[in-house]
Amino acid sequence: MTTPEPPKSITSRLEAWGNSPFAPTGLATLITALHFRPLQIRPMLFVPILFFSSYANLQGFKIDSAGITAAASGTYALLAMRRRPATFMKRFSIRGIVRGTAVGIGVVNTVAGGWVYAMGNRESEKKQRTDNPRWVE
């Protein structure tokens, strides 16, 4: 008989979300789905920023990546929340659900990335990067 895992605390969940390279990539995918057709330039400017943040995370710069993700996701969420759908039924269309999910992920990315950026230990991150280089031949 196996013992169940102990419940994770809120801070450990925030750290896991903020250190993940998938969070900015997922938001970038949803932003692309919403704003690529018809092309809307301003929201699409967040996509390369979020992809760069994911790349920096994979290179070992988790704290800086969390800060970039928090800033870009928060700005996108604020800009996306300005506009409200005209009718009640438009909120529950496929596009409305994707838009709500994108705003929700943007808010969660902002909180989690801000937490990791504020509480991160740069010295241990630098030591981990030097001890475990990513691209060694």
Coordinates of N, CA, C and O in Angstrom, one line a residue:
M1 N 0.8 -1.2 0.0 CA 0.0 0.0 0.0 C 0.9 1.2 0.0 O 1.8 1.4 0.8
T2 N 0.6 2.2 -0.9 CA 1.4 3.4 -1.0 C 0.8 4.5 -0.2 O -0.4 4.5 0.0
T3 N 1.7 5.3 0.3 CA 1.2 6.4 1.1 C 1.0 7.6 0.1 O 1.7 7.8 -0.8
P4 N -0.1 8.4 0.3 CA -0.4 9.5 -0.6 C 0.7 10.6 -0.3 O 1.2 10.7 0.7
E5 N 0.9 11.3 -1.4 CA 1.8 12.5 -1.3 C 1.3 13.5 -0.4 O 0.0 13.8 -0.4
P6 N 2.1 14.2 0.4 CA 1.6 15.3 1.2 C 1.1 16.4 0.3 O 1.7 16.6 -0.8
P7 N 0.1 17.2 0.7 CA -0.3 18.3 -0.1 C 0.8 19.4 -0.2 O 1.5 19.6 0.7
K8 N 0.8 19.9 -1.4 CA 1.8 21.0 -1.7 C 1.3 22.3 -1.2 O 0.1 22.6 -1.3
S9 N 2.2 23.1 -0.7 CA 1.8 24.5 -0.2 C 1.6 25.4 -1.4 O 2.1 25.1 -2.5
I10 N 1.0 26.5 -1.2 CA 0.7 27.5 -2.2 C 2.1 28.0 -2.7 O 2.2 28.2 -4.0
T11 N 3.0 28.3 -1.8 CA 4.3 28.8 -2.3 C 5.1 27.9 -3.2 O 5.7 28.3 -4.2
S12 N 5.0 26.6 -2.9 CA 5.7 25.6 -3.7 C 5.0 25.5 -5.1 O 5.7 25.4 -6.1
R13 N 3.7 25.6 -5.1 CA 3.0 25.6 -6.4 C 3.3 26.9 -7.2 O 3.5 26.8 -8.5
L14 N 3.4 28.1 -6.6 CA 3.8 29.3 -7.2 C 5.2 29.2 -7.8 O 5.4 29.6 -8.9
E15 N 6.1 28.6 -7.0 CA 7.5 28.5 -7.5 C 7.6 27.5 -8.7 O 8.3 27.8 -9.6
A16 N 6.8 26.5 -8.6 CA 6.8 25.5 -9.7 C 6.3 26.1 -11.0 O 6.8 26.0 -12.1
W17 N 5.2 26.9 -10.9 CA 4.6 27.6 -12.0 C 5.5 28.7 -12.6 O 5.7 28.8 -13.8
G18 N 6.1 29.4 -11.7 CA 7.0 30.5 -12.1 C 8.3 30.0 -12.7 O 8.9 30.7 -13.5
N19 N 8.8 28.9 -12.3 CA 10.0 28.3 -12.9 C 9.8 27.5 -14.1 O 10.7 27.0 -14.7
S20 N 8.6 27.3 -14.5 CA 8.3 26.4 -15.7 C 8.4 27.2 -17.0 O 8.0 28.3 -17.1
P21 N 9.1 26.6 -18.0 CA 9.2 27.2 -19.3 C 7.9 27.1 -20.1 O 7.7 27.7 -21.1
F22 N 7.0 26.2 -19.6 CA 5.7 26.0 -20.4 C 4.7 27.1 -20.2 O 3.9 27.3 -21.1
A23 N 4.7 27.8 -19.1 CA 3.7 28.8 -18.8 C 3.8 30.0 -19.9 O 2.7 30.3 -20.4
P24 N 5.0 30.6 -20.2 CA 5.0 31.6 -21.2 C 4.7 31.1 -22.6 O 4.1 31.7 -23.4
T25 N 5.1 29.8 -22.8 CA 4.8 29.2 -24.2 C 3.3 29.0 -24.4 O 2.8 29.3 -25.4
G26 N 2.7 28.5 -23.3 CA 1.2 28.3 -23.4 C 0.5 29.6 -23.7 O -0.5 29.7 -24.5
L27 N 0.9 30.7 -22.9 CA 0.2 32.0 -23.1 C 0.5 32.5 -24.5 O -0.4 33.1 -25.2
A28 N 1.7 32.3 -25.0 CA 2.1 32.8 -26.4 C 1.2 32.1 -27.4 O 0.8 32.7 -28.4
T29 N 1.0 30.8 -27.2 CA 0.2 30.0 -28.1 C -1.3 30.5 -28.1 O -1.9 30.7 -29.2
L30 N -1.8 30.8 -27.0 CA -3.2 31.3 -26.9 C -3.3 32.7 -27.5 O -4.3 33.1 -28.2
I31 N -2.3 33.6 -27.3 CA -2.3 34.9 -27.9 C -2.3 34.8 -29.4 O -3.0 35.5 -30.1
T32 N -1.4 33.9 -29.9 CA -1.4 33.7 -31.4 C -2.7 33.3 -31.9 O -3.2 33.7 -32.9
A33 N -3.4 32.3 -31.2 CA -4.7 31.8 -31.7 C -5.7 32.9 -31.7 O -6.6 33.0 -32.6
L34 N -5.6 33.9 -30.8 CA -6.6 34.9 -30.7 C -6.4 36.1 -31.7 O -7.3 36.6 -32.2
H35 N -5.1 36.4 -31.9 CA -4.8 37.7 -32.5 C -4.1 37.6 -33.9 O -3.7 38.6 -34.4
F36 N -3.9 36.3 -34.4 CA -3.2 36.2 -35.6 C -4.1 36.4 -36.8 O -3.7 37.0 -37.8
R37 N -5.4 36.0 -36.7 CA -6.4 36.1 -37.8 C -7.6 36.8 -37.2 O -8.3 36.1 -36.5
P38 N -8.0 37.9 -37.6 CA -7.2 38.9 -38.3 C -6.1 39.5 -37.5 O -6.1 39.6 -36.3
L39 N -5.0 39.8 -38.2 CA -3.7 40.2 -37.5 C -3.9 41.5 -36.7 O -4.4 42.5 -37.3
Q40 N -3.6 41.4 -35.5 CA -3.6 42.5 -34.6 C -2.2 42.7 -34.1 O -1.7 41.8 -33.3
I41 N -1.5 43.8 -34.5 CA -0.1 43.9 -34.2 C 0.2 44.0 -32.7 O 1.2 43.3 -32.2
R42 N -0.5 44.9 -32.0 CA -0.1 45.1 -30.6 C -0.1 43.9 -29.7 O 0.9 43.6 -29.0
P43 N -1.1 43.1 -29.7 CA -1.1 41.8 -28.9 C 0.0 40.8 -29.4 O 0.6 40.1 -28.6
M44 N 0.2 40.8 -30.7 CA 1.2 39.9 -31.2 C 2.6 40.2 -30.8 O 3.5 39.4 -31.0
L45 N 2.9 41.5 -30.4 CA 4.2 41.9 -29.9 C 4.6 41.1 -28.7 O 5.8 41.0 -28.4
F46 N 3.7 40.6 -27.9 CA 4.0 39.8 -26.7 C 4.5 38.4 -27.0 O 5.2 37.8 -26.1
V47 N 4.2 37.9 -28.1 CA 4.6 36.5 -28.4 C 6.1 36.3 -28.5 O 6.6 35.4 -27.8
P48 N 6.9 37.1 -29.2 CA 8.3 36.8 -29.2 C 8.9 37.1 -27.8 O 9.9 36.4 -27.4
I49 N 8.4 38.0 -27.0 CA 8.9 38.3 -25.7 C 8.7 37.0 -24.8 O 9.6 36.6 -24.1
L50 N 7.5 36.4 -24.9 CA 7.2 35.2 -24.1 C 8.0 34.0 -24.6 O 8.5 33.2 -23.7
F51 N 8.2 33.9 -25.9 CA 9.1 32.8 -26.3 C 10.5 33.0 -25.9 O 11.2 32.0 -25.5
F52 N 11.0 34.2 -25.9 CA 12.4 34.5 -25.4 C 12.5 34.2 -23.9 O 13.5 33.6 -23.5
S53 N 11.4 34.5 -23.2 CA 11.4 34.2 -21.8 C 11.5 32.7 -21.5 O 12.3 32.2 -20.6
S54 N 10.8 31.9 -22.3 CA 10.9 30.4 -22.2 C 12.3 29.9 -22.6 O 12.8 29.0 -21.9
Y55 N 12.9 30.5 -23.6 CA 14.2 30.1 -24.0 C 15.2 30.5 -22.9 O 16.1 29.6 -22.6
A56 N 15.1 31.6 -22.3 CA 16.0 32.0 -21.2 C 15.9 31.1 -20.0 O 16.9 30.7 -19.4
N57 N 14.7 30.6 -19.8 CA 14.4 29.7 -18.7 C 15.1 28.4 -19.0 O 15.7 27.8 -18.1
L58 N 15.0 27.9 -20.2 CA 15.7 26.6 -20.5 C 17.2 26.8 -20.5 O 17.9 25.8 -20.3
Q59 N 17.8 28.0 -20.7 CA 19.2 28.2 -20.6 C 19.7 28.3 -19.2 O 20.9 28.4 -18.9
G60 N 18.8 28.3 -18.2 CA 19.2 28.3 -16.8 C 19.0 29.6 -16.1 O 19.3 29.8 -14.9
F61 N 18.4 30.6 -16.8 CA 18.2 31.9 -16.2 C 16.7 32.0 -15.7 O 15.9 32.7 -16.2
K62 N 16.4 31.2 -14.7 CA 15.0 31.0 -14.3 C 14.4 32.2 -13.6 O 13.3 32.6 -13.8
I63 N 15.2 32.9 -12.8 CA 14.8 34.1 -12.1 C 14.5 35.2 -13.0 O 13.4 35.9 -13.0
D64 N 15.4 35.5 -13.9 CA 15.2 36.6 -14.9 C 14.1 36.2 -15.9 O 13.3 37.1 -16.2
S65 N 14.0 35.0 -16.2 CA 12.9 34.5 -17.1 C 11.5 34.7 -16.4 O 10.5 35.1 -17.0
A66 N 11.5 34.5 -15.1 CA 10.2 34.7 -14.3 C 9.9 36.2 -14.3 O 8.7 36.5 -14.4
G67 N 10.8 37.0 -14.2 CA 10.6 38.5 -14.2 C 10.0 38.9 -15.6 O 9.1 39.7 -15.7
I68 N 10.7 38.4 -16.7 CA 10.2 38.8 -18.0 C 8.8 38.3 -18.2 O 7.9 39.0 -18.8
T69 N 8.5 37.0 -17.8 CA 7.2 36.4 -18.0 C 6.2 37.2 -17.2 O 5.1 37.5 -17.7
A70 N 6.5 37.6 -16.0 CA 5.5 38.3 -15.1 C 5.2 39.7 -15.8 O 4.0 40.1 -15.8
A71 N 6.2 40.4 -16.3 CA 6.0 41.7 -16.9 C 5.2 41.6 -18.2 O 4.2 42.3 -18.3
A72 N 5.5 40.7 -19.0 CA 4.8 40.6 -20.3 C 3.4 40.0 -20.1 O 2.4 40.5 -20.7
S73 N 3.3 39.0 -19.2 CA 1.9 38.4 -19.0 C 1.0 39.4 -18.3 O -0.2 39.5 -18.7
G74 N 1.5 40.2 -17.4 CA 0.7 41.2 -16.7 C 0.2 42.3 -17.6 O -0.9 42.7 -17.6
T75 N 1.1 42.7 -18.4 CA 0.8 43.8 -19.4 C -0.3 43.3 -20.4 O -1.2 44.0 -20.7
Y76 N -0.1 42.1 -20.9 CA -1.1 41.5 -21.8 C -2.4 41.3 -21.1 O -3.5 41.7 -21.7
A77 N -2.4 40.8 -19.9 CA -3.7 40.6 -19.2 C -4.4 42.0 -19.0 O -5.6 42.1 -19.1
L78 N -3.7 43.0 -18.6 CA -4.3 44.3 -18.4 C -4.9 44.8 -19.7 O -6.0 45.4 -19.7
L79 N -4.1 44.7 -20.8 CA -4.6 45.2 -22.1 C -5.8 44.4 -22.6 O -6.8 44.9 -23.1
A80 N -5.8 43.1 -22.3 CA -6.9 42.2 -22.8 C -8.2 42.4 -21.9 O -9.3 42.2 -22.4
M81 N -8.0 42.8 -20.7 CA -9.2 43.0 -19.8 C -9.9 44.3 -20.1 O -11.0 44.5 -19.6
R82 N -9.2 45.2 -20.8 CA -9.8 46.5 -21.1 C -11.1 46.3 -21.9 O -12.1 47.0 -21.8
R83 N -11.0 45.4 -22.9 CA -12.1 45.2 -23.9 C -13.1 44.2 -23.3 O -12.7 43.2 -22.8
R84 N -14.3 44.5 -23.4 CA -15.4 43.6 -22.9 C -16.2 43.2 -24.1 O -16.5 44.0 -25.0
P85 N -16.6 41.9 -24.2 CA -17.5 41.5 -25.2 C -18.8 42.2 -25.2 O -19.3 42.6 -24.1
A86 N -19.4 42.5 -26.3 CA -20.6 43.3 -26.4 C -21.8 42.6 -25.7 O -22.6 43.2 -25.0
T87 N -22.0 41.3 -26.0 CA -23.1 40.6 -25.4 C -22.7 39.5 -24.5 O -21.5 39.1 -24.5
F88 N -23.6 39.0 -23.7 CA -23.4 38.0 -22.7 C -23.0 36.7 -23.4 O -22.1 35.9 -23.0
M89 N -23.6 36.4 -24.6 CA -23.4 35.1 -25.2 C -22.0 35.0 -25.9 O -21.4 34.0 -26.1
K90 N -21.4 36.2 -26.2 CA -20.0 36.2 -26.8 C -19.0 35.7 -25.8 O -17.9 35.3 -26.2
R91 N -19.3 35.8 -24.6 CA -18.3 35.4 -23.5 C -18.2 33.9 -23.5 O -17.1 33.3 -23.1
F92 N -19.2 33.2 -24.0 CA -19.2 31.7 -23.9 C -19.0 31.1 -25.3 O -19.3 29.9 -25.4
S93 N -18.6 31.9 -26.3 CA -18.2 31.3 -27.5 C -16.8 30.7 -27.4 O -16.2 30.9 -26.4
I94 N -16.4 30.0 -28.4 CA -15.0 29.4 -28.3 C -14.0 30.5 -28.2 O -13.1 30.4 -27.4
R95 N -14.1 31.5 -28.9 CA -13.2 32.6 -28.9 C -13.2 33.3 -27.5 O -12.2 33.7 -26.9
G96 N -14.4 33.4 -26.9 CA -14.5 34.0 -25.6 C -13.9 33.2 -24.5 O -13.2 33.7 -23.6
I97 N -14.0 31.9 -24.6 CA -13.4 30.9 -23.7 C -11.9 31.0 -23.8 O -11.2 31.0 -22.8
V98 N -11.4 31.0 -25.0 CA -9.9 31.1 -25.2 C -9.4 32.4 -24.7 O -8.3 32.5 -24.0
R99 N -10.1 33.5 -24.9 CA -9.7 34.8 -24.4 C -9.7 34.8 -22.9 O -8.8 35.3 -22.3
G100 N -10.7 34.2 -22.3 CA -10.7 34.2 -20.8 C -9.6 33.3 -20.3 O -9.0 33.6 -19.2
T101 N -9.3 32.2 -20.9 CA -8.2 31.4 -20.5 C -6.9 32.1 -20.6 O -6.0 32.0 -19.8
A102 N -6.7 32.9 -21.7 CA -5.5 33.6 -21.9 C -5.3 34.7 -20.8 O -4.2 34.9 -20.3
V103 N -6.4 35.4 -20.5 CA -6.3 36.4 -19.4 C -6.0 35.7 -18.1 O -5.2 36.2 -17.3
G104 N -6.7 34.6 -17.8 CA -6.4 33.9 -16.6 C -5.0 33.4 -16.5 O -4.4 33.5 -15.4
I105 N -4.4 32.8 -17.5 CA -3.1 32.3 -17.5 C -2.1 33.5 -17.4 O -1.1 33.5 -16.7
G106 N -2.5 34.7 -18.0 CA -1.6 35.9 -17.8 C -1.6 36.3 -16.4 O -0.5 36.7 -15.9
V107 N -2.7 36.3 -15.7 CA -2.8 36.7 -14.3 C -1.9 35.7 -13.4 O -1.2 36.2 -12.6
V108 N -2.1 34.5 -13.7 CA -1.4 33.5 -12.9 C 0.1 33.6 -13.2 O 0.9 33.5 -12.2
N109 N 0.5 33.8 -14.4 CA 1.9 34.0 -14.8 C 2.5 35.2 -14.1 O 3.6 35.2 -13.6
T110 N 1.7 36.3 -14.0 CA 2.1 37.5 -13.3 C 2.4 37.2 -11.8 O 3.4 37.6 -11.3
V111 N 1.5 36.6 -11.2 CA 1.6 36.3 -9.7 C 2.8 35.3 -9.5 O 3.7 35.6 -8.7
A112 N 2.8 34.2 -10.2 CA 3.9 33.2 -10.0 C 5.2 33.8 -10.4 O 6.2 33.6 -9.7
G113 N 5.3 34.4 -11.6 CA 6.6 35.0 -12.0 C 7.1 36.1 -11.1 O 8.3 36.2 -10.8
G114 N 6.2 36.9 -10.6 CA 6.6 37.9 -9.6 C 7.1 37.3 -8.3 O 8.0 37.8 -7.7
W115 N 6.4 36.3 -7.9 CA 6.9 35.6 -6.7 C 8.3 35.0 -6.8 O 9.2 35.2 -6.0
V116 N 8.5 34.3 -7.9 CA 9.9 33.7 -8.2 C 10.9 34.8 -8.3 O 12.0 34.7 -7.8
Y117 N 10.6 35.9 -9.0 CA 11.5 37.0 -9.2 C 11.9 37.7 -7.9 O 13.0 38.0 -7.6
A118 N 10.9 37.8 -7.1 CA 11.1 38.5 -5.8 C 11.8 37.6 -4.8 O 12.6 38.1 -4.0
M119 N 11.5 36.4 -4.8 CA 12.1 35.5 -3.8 C 13.3 34.6 -4.3 O 13.8 33.8 -3.5
G120 N 13.7 34.9 -5.5 CA 14.8 34.1 -6.1 C 16.1 34.3 -5.5 O 16.4 35.5 -5.0
N121 N 17.0 33.3 -5.5 CA 18.3 33.4 -5.0 C 19.3 33.4 -6.2 O 19.5 32.3 -6.7
R122 N 19.8 34.5 -6.5 CA 20.6 34.6 -7.7 C 22.0 33.8 -7.6 O 22.5 33.3 -8.6
E123 N 22.5 33.8 -6.4 CA 23.8 33.1 -6.2 C 23.6 31.6 -6.4 O 24.5 31.0 -7.0
S124 N 22.6 31.0 -5.8 CA 22.4 29.6 -6.0 C 22.0 29.3 -7.5 O 22.5 28.2 -8.0
E125 N 21.3 30.2 -8.2 CA 21.0 30.0 -9.6 C 22.3 30.0 -10.4 O 22.5 29.2 -11.3
K126 N 23.2 30.9 -10.1 CA 24.5 31.0 -10.8 C 25.3 29.8 -10.6 O 26.0 29.3 -11.5
K127 N 25.4 29.3 -9.3 CA 26.1 28.1 -9.0 C 25.6 26.9 -9.8 O 26.3 26.1 -10.3
Q128 N 24.3 26.8 -9.8 CA 23.6 25.7 -10.5 C 24.0 25.8 -12.0 O 24.2 24.7 -12.7
R129 N 24.0 27.0 -12.6 CA 24.3 27.1 -14.0 C 25.8 26.7 -14.3 O 26.0 26.1 -15.3
T130 N 26.7 27.1 -13.4 CA 28.1 26.7 -13.7 C 28.4 25.3 -13.4 O 29.2 24.7 -14.0
D131 N 27.6 24.7 -12.4 CA 27.8 23.3 -12.1 C 27.2 22.3 -13.1 O 27.7 21.2 -13.4
N132 N 26.1 22.8 -13.7 CA 25.4 21.9 -14.7 C 25.2 22.7 -16.0 O 24.1 23.2 -16.4
P133 N 26.3 22.9 -16.8 CA 26.2 23.6 -18.1 C 25.2 22.8 -19.1 O 25.3 21.6 -19.1
R134 N 24.4 23.6 -19.8 CA 23.5 23.0 -20.7 C 24.1 22.4 -22.0 O 23.7 21.4 -22.5
W135 N 24.9 23.2 -22.6 CA 25.4 22.9 -23.9 C 26.9 22.6 -23.9 O 27.7 23.4 -24.3
V136 N 27.3 21.4 -23.4 CA 28.7 21.0 -23.3 C 28.9 19.9 -24.3 O 28.1 19.0 -24.4
E137 N 30.0 20.0 -25.0 CA 30.3 18.9 -25.9 C 30.9 17.7 -25.3 O 31.6 17.7 -24.4

